[in-house]
Amino acid sequence: MRSFKWHVLFGGLTWGLAAGLALAADDAWSSAPPAAGGKIVFRVATAEDENPQAAGKAAAESLQKAMAGAPLRAVIVSECFEDRENKQKLLKAIASVLPEQIIVGGATYGSITQAGCTDADSVCLLGIGGDGVGVSAALVTAMGTAKLTFETDRAKIEQCLHDAGAKLAGKLRRTDQDRLLVLIADAHAPKNQALVEGVQKVVGAQFPIAGGCVNKNAGQTFVYFGGALHDDSAVALMLSGDFRVGLAGRQAKENDKVISTARQSAAEALAAVQGKPLAALAFDCAGRRSKLKKIEEELAAMQRAIGKDLPLFGCYCAGEMGPVDLPEQKPNARCGGAGWHVMFTILAAP
């Protein structure tokens, strides 16, 4: 393993990854550990443009400004452009402004922020930074399930994803300050349950997990790691530091229930933490969105619970990870994988 100081110049501003970025391999890296009493910063930026290069650069520049000099630990991407070529152009544009190594995320059906909901030709970025937060990230590829169906290949899917999840989690740096594992995967529900179970073999059944599955339109099931595209893959980020995590998940399949469960999930996650809220994450099912008469009503319901000022990073997924709202969910596991859910996470300072 090698550690080094890494600084990137942006228009006269020097951005550093605190004490450096430790590269374990091409498929794993870790930021500096969180500093006691350090600052923790979450910021969200979004852009819409038919030109993916313009959108990527605009969102990256907006995020850079919003971070206000706080050292970036990771950048999570939710994007909704068509075709590999446009997605590559988008990622390249983001990396022209922000450090490519720490860009992770996936292709989604659109994003949710305090500014509104987006779909086609849009990108949303979550910046995680400050010396009070640490990030360890890992990638696993060739999981072996992308072309398998749950109806005919369930046993093989479960074995492959148990193995992939355990392998992925095993690449992450572990500390006694670990607080949340964010999981982004090519594992359309119900496959995602097996992937979560594999991760839990390493981190434990009660460890907080939040995340979503990338979309499956025309085979564009891409996850992003180090600014590159991968399919049949999964990415995990372990967030560590002196902060608290509240989780809640709710399922719904019709308009009024989608709206009410969005509020309930957000309110329950907020009530589960004490202290000053820092950010909210919402991994939401694209199927739920399709049941809404007015898309913006689900966001409005979330805002009734968390307000309109807390940084909110959400995305429409093809399967969600978090507290599963189903009677068959394993009682000894805090989180699982499912569909038709909104999985809400609140991160708060003590």
Coordinates of C-alpha atoms in Angstrom, one line a residue:
M1 CA 0.0 0.0 0.0
R2 CA 1.3 3.5 -0.8
S3 CA 0.2 6.8 0.7
F4 CA 0.8 10.2 -0.7
K5 CA -0.2 13.8 -0.6
W6 CA -2.5 14.5 -3.6
H7 CA -3.4 18.0 -4.5
V8 CA -5.3 19.2 -7.6
L9 CA -5.3 22.8 -8.7
F10 CA -8.6 24.4 -9.7
G11 CA -8.4 28.0 -10.8
G12 CA -5.9 28.9 -8.1
L13 CA -7.6 26.9 -5.4
T14 CA -5.7 23.9 -4.0
W15 CA -7.8 20.9 -3.1
G16 CA -6.2 18.2 -0.9
L17 CA -7.3 14.9 0.5
A18 CA -6.2 15.8 4.0
A19 CA -3.4 13.4 4.9
G20 CA -3.6 11.7 1.5
L21 CA -5.3 9.0 -0.4
A22 CA -4.2 5.4 0.4
L23 CA -4.5 3.2 -2.7
A24 CA -4.7 -0.5 -1.8
A25 CA -5.3 -1.4 -5.4
D26 CA -7.1 -0.3 -8.5
D27 CA -10.3 -1.5 -6.9
A28 CA -10.0 0.1 -3.4
W29 CA -8.9 3.3 -1.8
S30 CA -9.2 5.1 1.6
S31 CA -9.0 8.7 2.6
A32 CA -7.2 9.9 5.7
P33 CA -9.0 8.7 8.9
P34 CA -11.4 11.2 10.4
A35 CA -9.8 13.7 12.7
A36 CA -11.3 14.1 16.2
G37 CA -13.4 17.2 16.4
G38 CA -13.0 17.8 12.6
K39 CA -15.4 19.4 10.3
I40 CA -17.9 17.2 8.4
V41 CA -19.4 18.7 5.2
F42 CA -22.1 17.2 2.9
R43 CA -23.1 19.3 -0.1
V44 CA -25.3 18.5 -3.2
A45 CA -25.1 20.0 -6.7
T46 CA -27.2 19.2 -9.8
A47 CA -27.4 20.2 -13.4
E48 CA -29.6 19.5 -16.4
D49 CA -28.4 19.8 -20.0
E50 CA -28.7 17.7 -23.2
N51 CA -25.0 18.1 -23.5
P52 CA -23.4 15.7 -20.9
Q53 CA -20.1 17.6 -20.9
A54 CA -21.8 20.8 -20.1
A55 CA -23.9 19.2 -17.4
G56 CA -21.0 17.4 -15.8
K57 CA -18.8 20.5 -15.7
A58 CA -21.6 22.7 -14.3
A59 CA -22.5 20.3 -11.5
A60 CA -18.8 19.8 -10.6
E61 CA -18.1 23.5 -10.5
S62 CA -21.2 24.1 -8.4
L63 CA -20.2 21.4 -6.0
Q64 CA -16.7 22.7 -5.8
K65 CA -18.0 26.1 -4.8
A66 CA -20.4 24.7 -2.3
M67 CA -17.7 22.8 -0.5
A68 CA -16.1 26.1 0.3
G69 CA -12.6 24.7 0.5
A70 CA -13.4 21.7 2.7
P71 CA -11.2 18.8 1.5
L72 CA -13.3 16.3 -0.6
R73 CA -13.2 12.7 0.6
A74 CA -15.7 11.3 -2.0
V75 CA -18.1 12.4 -4.8
I76 CA -21.2 10.2 -5.4
V77 CA -22.8 10.5 -8.8
S78 CA -26.4 9.9 -9.8
E79 CA -26.9 10.5 -13.5
C80 CA -29.6 9.9 -16.1
F81 CA -28.1 10.2 -19.6
E82 CA -28.6 7.7 -22.4
D83 CA -25.8 5.6 -23.9
R84 CA -22.3 4.7 -22.8
E85 CA -20.7 7.4 -24.9
N86 CA -22.7 10.2 -23.2
K87 CA -22.1 8.7 -19.7
Q88 CA -18.3 8.6 -20.4
K89 CA -18.4 12.3 -21.6
L90 CA -20.2 13.2 -18.4
L91 CA -17.8 11.5 -16.1
K92 CA -14.8 13.0 -18.0
A93 CA -16.3 16.5 -17.5
I94 CA -16.8 15.9 -13.8
A95 CA -13.2 14.7 -13.5
S96 CA -11.9 17.8 -15.3
V97 CA -13.0 19.7 -12.2
L98 CA -12.9 17.2 -9.3
P99 CA -10.4 14.4 -8.5
E100 CA -11.2 11.5 -10.7
Q101 CA -10.1 8.9 -8.2
I102 CA -12.8 9.7 -5.7
I103 CA -15.7 9.8 -8.2
V104 CA -18.1 6.9 -7.6
G105 CA -21.8 6.3 -8.2
G106 CA -24.2 4.9 -10.8
A107 CA -26.7 5.3 -13.6
T108 CA -30.1 6.1 -12.2
Y109 CA -33.6 7.0 -13.4
G110 CA -33.1 10.5 -12.0
S111 CA -32.4 12.4 -8.9
I112 CA -34.1 14.1 -5.9
T113 CA -32.7 17.2 -4.3
Q114 CA -34.1 20.1 -2.3
A115 CA -34.3 22.0 -5.6
G116 CA -36.6 19.4 -7.2
C117 CA -36.7 16.1 -9.0
T118 CA -34.9 15.4 -12.3
D119 CA -34.9 12.6 -14.9
A120 CA -33.4 12.5 -18.4
D121 CA -30.3 14.5 -19.2
S122 CA -29.4 15.3 -15.6
V123 CA -26.7 14.7 -13.0
C124 CA -26.6 15.1 -9.3
L125 CA -23.4 15.0 -7.1
L126 CA -23.0 14.5 -3.4
G127 CA -19.8 15.8 -2.0
I128 CA -18.5 14.3 1.2
G129 CA -15.7 16.2 2.8
G130 CA -14.1 17.8 5.8
D131 CA -11.3 16.4 8.0
G132 CA -13.9 15.0 10.4
V133 CA -15.1 12.3 8.0
G134 CA -13.2 9.3 6.6
V135 CA -14.2 7.3 3.5
S136 CA -13.0 3.9 2.4
A137 CA -14.3 2.8 -1.1
A138 CA -14.1 -0.5 -2.9
L139 CA -15.3 -2.1 -6.2
V140 CA -16.1 -5.7 -7.1
T141 CA -16.6 -6.6 -10.7
A142 CA -17.7 -9.7 -12.7
M143 CA -20.3 -10.7 -10.0
G144 CA -21.7 -13.2 -12.5
T145 CA -25.4 -12.4 -12.2
A146 CA -26.1 -9.6 -14.8
K147 CA -27.6 -12.0 -17.3
L148 CA -29.3 -14.4 -14.9
T149 CA -33.0 -14.2 -13.9
F150 CA -34.2 -14.8 -10.4
E151 CA -37.0 -17.0 -11.6
T152 CA -34.7 -19.6 -13.2
D153 CA -31.3 -19.1 -11.5
R154 CA -32.1 -18.1 -7.9
A155 CA -29.6 -20.5 -6.2
K156 CA -26.7 -19.4 -8.4
I157 CA -27.6 -15.7 -8.1
E158 CA -27.7 -16.0 -4.3
Q159 CA -24.3 -17.8 -4.1
C160 CA -22.6 -15.4 -6.5
L161 CA -23.9 -12.3 -4.7
H162 CA -23.2 -13.7 -1.3
D163 CA -19.6 -14.1 -2.5
A164 CA -19.4 -10.8 -4.2
G165 CA -20.8 -8.9 -1.2
A166 CA -18.4 -10.5 1.2
K167 CA -15.5 -9.8 -1.1
L168 CA -16.6 -6.2 -1.5
A169 CA -16.9 -5.5 2.2
G170 CA -13.6 -7.3 2.8
K171 CA -11.8 -4.7 0.8
L172 CA -12.9 -1.8 3.0
R173 CA -10.7 -0.3 5.7
R174 CA -12.4 -0.8 9.0
T175 CA -12.2 1.4 12.1
D176 CA -14.0 1.8 15.4
Q177 CA -15.6 5.0 14.0
D178 CA -17.4 3.3 11.1
R179 CA -20.9 4.6 10.9
L180 CA -22.6 3.8 7.5
L181 CA -22.0 1.7 4.4
V182 CA -23.3 3.1 1.2
L183 CA -23.9 0.4 -1.5
I184 CA -24.5 1.0 -5.2
A185 CA -24.9 -2.1 -7.3
D186 CA -25.9 -3.8 -10.6
A187 CA -28.3 -6.1 -8.7
H188 CA -31.9 -5.3 -9.6
A189 CA -34.4 -6.3 -6.9
P190 CA -34.8 -9.0 -5.7
K191 CA -31.2 -9.8 -6.4
N192 CA -30.0 -7.0 -4.0
Q193 CA -31.1 -9.0 -0.9
A194 CA -28.4 -11.6 -1.6
L195 CA -25.8 -8.9 -2.1
V196 CA -26.6 -7.3 1.2
E197 CA -26.5 -10.6 2.9
G198 CA -23.0 -11.1 1.5
V199 CA -21.9 -7.7 2.8
Q200 CA -23.4 -8.5 6.2
K201 CA -21.2 -11.6 6.5
V202 CA -18.3 -9.1 7.0
V203 CA -19.8 -6.0 8.6
G204 CA -22.5 -7.8 10.7
A205 CA -26.3 -8.0 10.5
Q206 CA -26.9 -4.9 12.5
F207 CA -24.5 -2.5 10.7
P208 CA -26.3 0.4 8.9
I209 CA -26.5 0.0 5.1
A210 CA -28.1 2.4 2.6
G211 CA -28.0 2.3 -1.1
G212 CA -29.7 1.6 -4.5
C213 CA -29.3 -0.4 -7.6
V214 CA -28.4 1.1 -11.0
N215 CA -31.0 1.2 -13.7
K216 CA -31.6 -1.6 -16.3
N217 CA -32.8 0.3 -19.3
A218 CA -31.2 -1.1 -22.5
G219 CA -28.6 -2.8 -20.4
Q220 CA -27.1 0.4 -19.1
T221 CA -26.5 -1.0 -15.6
F222 CA -23.3 1.0 -14.9
V223 CA -21.7 1.7 -11.6
Y224 CA -18.8 4.2 -11.4
F225 CA -15.5 3.9 -9.6
G226 CA -12.5 6.1 -10.1
G227 CA -14.4 7.9 -12.8
A228 CA -14.8 4.7 -14.9
L229 CA -17.8 2.6 -16.0
H230 CA -18.4 -1.0 -14.8
D231 CA -21.3 -3.4 -15.3
D232 CA -22.1 -6.6 -13.4
S233 CA -20.4 -4.8 -10.5
A234 CA -20.9 -3.1 -7.1
V235 CA -19.4 -0.2 -5.2
A236 CA -19.3 0.3 -1.5
L237 CA -18.3 3.3 0.6
M238 CA -17.7 3.1 4.3
L239 CA -18.2 6.4 6.0
S240 CA -16.5 7.0 9.4
G241 CA -16.4 9.8 11.9
D242 CA -18.1 11.3 14.9
F243 CA -21.6 11.5 13.5
R244 CA -24.9 9.6 14.0
V245 CA -27.0 7.7 11.5
G246 CA -30.8 7.3 11.4
L247 CA -32.4 4.8 9.0
A248 CA -35.9 4.1 7.9
G249 CA -37.5 2.3 4.9
R250 CA -41.1 2.2 3.6
Q251 CA -42.8 0.4 0.8
A252 CA -45.6 1.6 -1.4
K253 CA -47.2 0.9 -4.8
E254 CA -49.9 3.6 -5.3
N255 CA -50.0 7.4 -5.4
D256 CA -51.3 8.3 -1.9
K257 CA -49.2 5.7 -0.2
V258 CA -46.0 6.7 -2.0
I259 CA -46.5 10.2 -0.7
S260 CA -47.4 9.3 2.9
T261 CA -44.5 6.7 3.2
A262 CA -42.0 9.3 1.9
R263 CA -43.0 11.5 4.8
Q264 CA -43.1 8.7 7.3
S265 CA -39.7 7.3 6.3
A266 CA -38.0 10.8 6.4
A267 CA -39.6 11.6 9.8
E268 CA -38.6 8.2 11.3
A269 CA -35.0 8.5 10.2
L270 CA -34.8 12.0 11.6
A271 CA -36.4 11.0 14.9
A272 CA -33.8 8.2 15.2
V273 CA -30.9 10.6 15.6
Q274 CA -30.1 13.3 18.2
G275 CA -28.0 16.3 17.3
K276 CA -27.7 18.6 14.4
P277 CA -28.7 17.0 11.0
L278 CA -25.9 17.2 8.4
A279 CA -27.5 15.6 5.4
A280 CA -30.2 13.3 4.1
L281 CA -30.0 10.4 1.7
A282 CA -33.0 9.0 -0.1
F283 CA -32.7 5.9 -2.3
D284 CA -36.1 5.7 -3.9
C285 CA -37.7 3.2 -6.3
A286 CA -38.4 4.3 -9.8
G287 CA -41.5 2.2 -9.7
R288 CA -42.8 4.4 -6.9
R289 CA -42.2 7.4 -9.0
S290 CA -44.2 5.9 -11.9
K291 CA -47.3 5.6 -9.6
L292 CA -47.3 9.4 -8.7
K293 CA -49.8 11.7 -10.4
K294 CA -47.4 14.6 -9.6
I295 CA -43.8 13.6 -9.1
E296 CA -43.0 16.7 -7.0
E297 CA -45.5 15.6 -4.3
E298 CA -43.2 12.9 -3.0
L299 CA -40.4 15.4 -2.5
A300 CA -42.8 17.8 -0.8
A301 CA -43.7 15.0 1.6
M302 CA -40.1 14.5 2.5
Q303 CA -39.6 18.2 3.0
R304 CA -42.5 18.3 5.4
A305 CA -40.4 16.0 7.6
I306 CA -36.9 17.4 7.1
G307 CA -37.4 20.9 5.9
K308 CA -36.1 22.5 2.8
D309 CA -32.6 23.5 3.9
L310 CA -30.9 20.2 4.8
P311 CA -28.7 18.9 2.0
L312 CA -30.7 16.1 0.3
F313 CA -29.2 13.6 -2.1
G314 CA -31.7 11.2 -3.6
C315 CA -32.0 9.0 -6.6
Y316 CA -34.5 6.7 -8.4
C317 CA -33.3 3.2 -8.4
A318 CA -34.0 -0.4 -9.6
G319 CA -33.9 -1.8 -6.1
E320 CA -33.1 -0.3 -2.7
M321 CA -31.0 -1.2 0.3
G322 CA -31.9 -0.3 3.9
P323 CA -34.5 -1.2 6.5
V324 CA -37.0 -3.4 4.6
D325 CA -40.7 -2.8 5.2
L326 CA -41.8 -6.4 4.5
P327 CA -43.0 -9.1 6.9
E328 CA -40.6 -11.7 5.5
Q329 CA -37.6 -9.5 6.2
K330 CA -35.1 -11.4 8.4
P331 CA -35.7 -10.3 12.0
N332 CA -32.1 -10.4 13.0
A333 CA -30.9 -8.1 10.2
R334 CA -31.2 -4.3 10.4
C335 CA -31.1 -3.8 6.6
G336 CA -31.8 -5.8 3.5
G337 CA -32.5 -5.4 -0.2
A338 CA -35.9 -4.9 -1.8
G339 CA -37.9 -3.0 -4.4
W340 CA -40.8 -0.5 -4.2
H341 CA -39.1 1.2 -1.2
V342 CA -37.9 4.6 -0.2
M343 CA -34.8 4.1 2.0
F344 CA -34.1 7.3 4.0
T345 CA -30.9 8.1 5.9
I346 CA -30.2 11.0 8.2
L347 CA -26.6 11.8 9.2
A348 CA -26.3 14.1 12.2
A349 CA -23.6 15.7 14.3
P350 CA -23.7 14.6 18.0

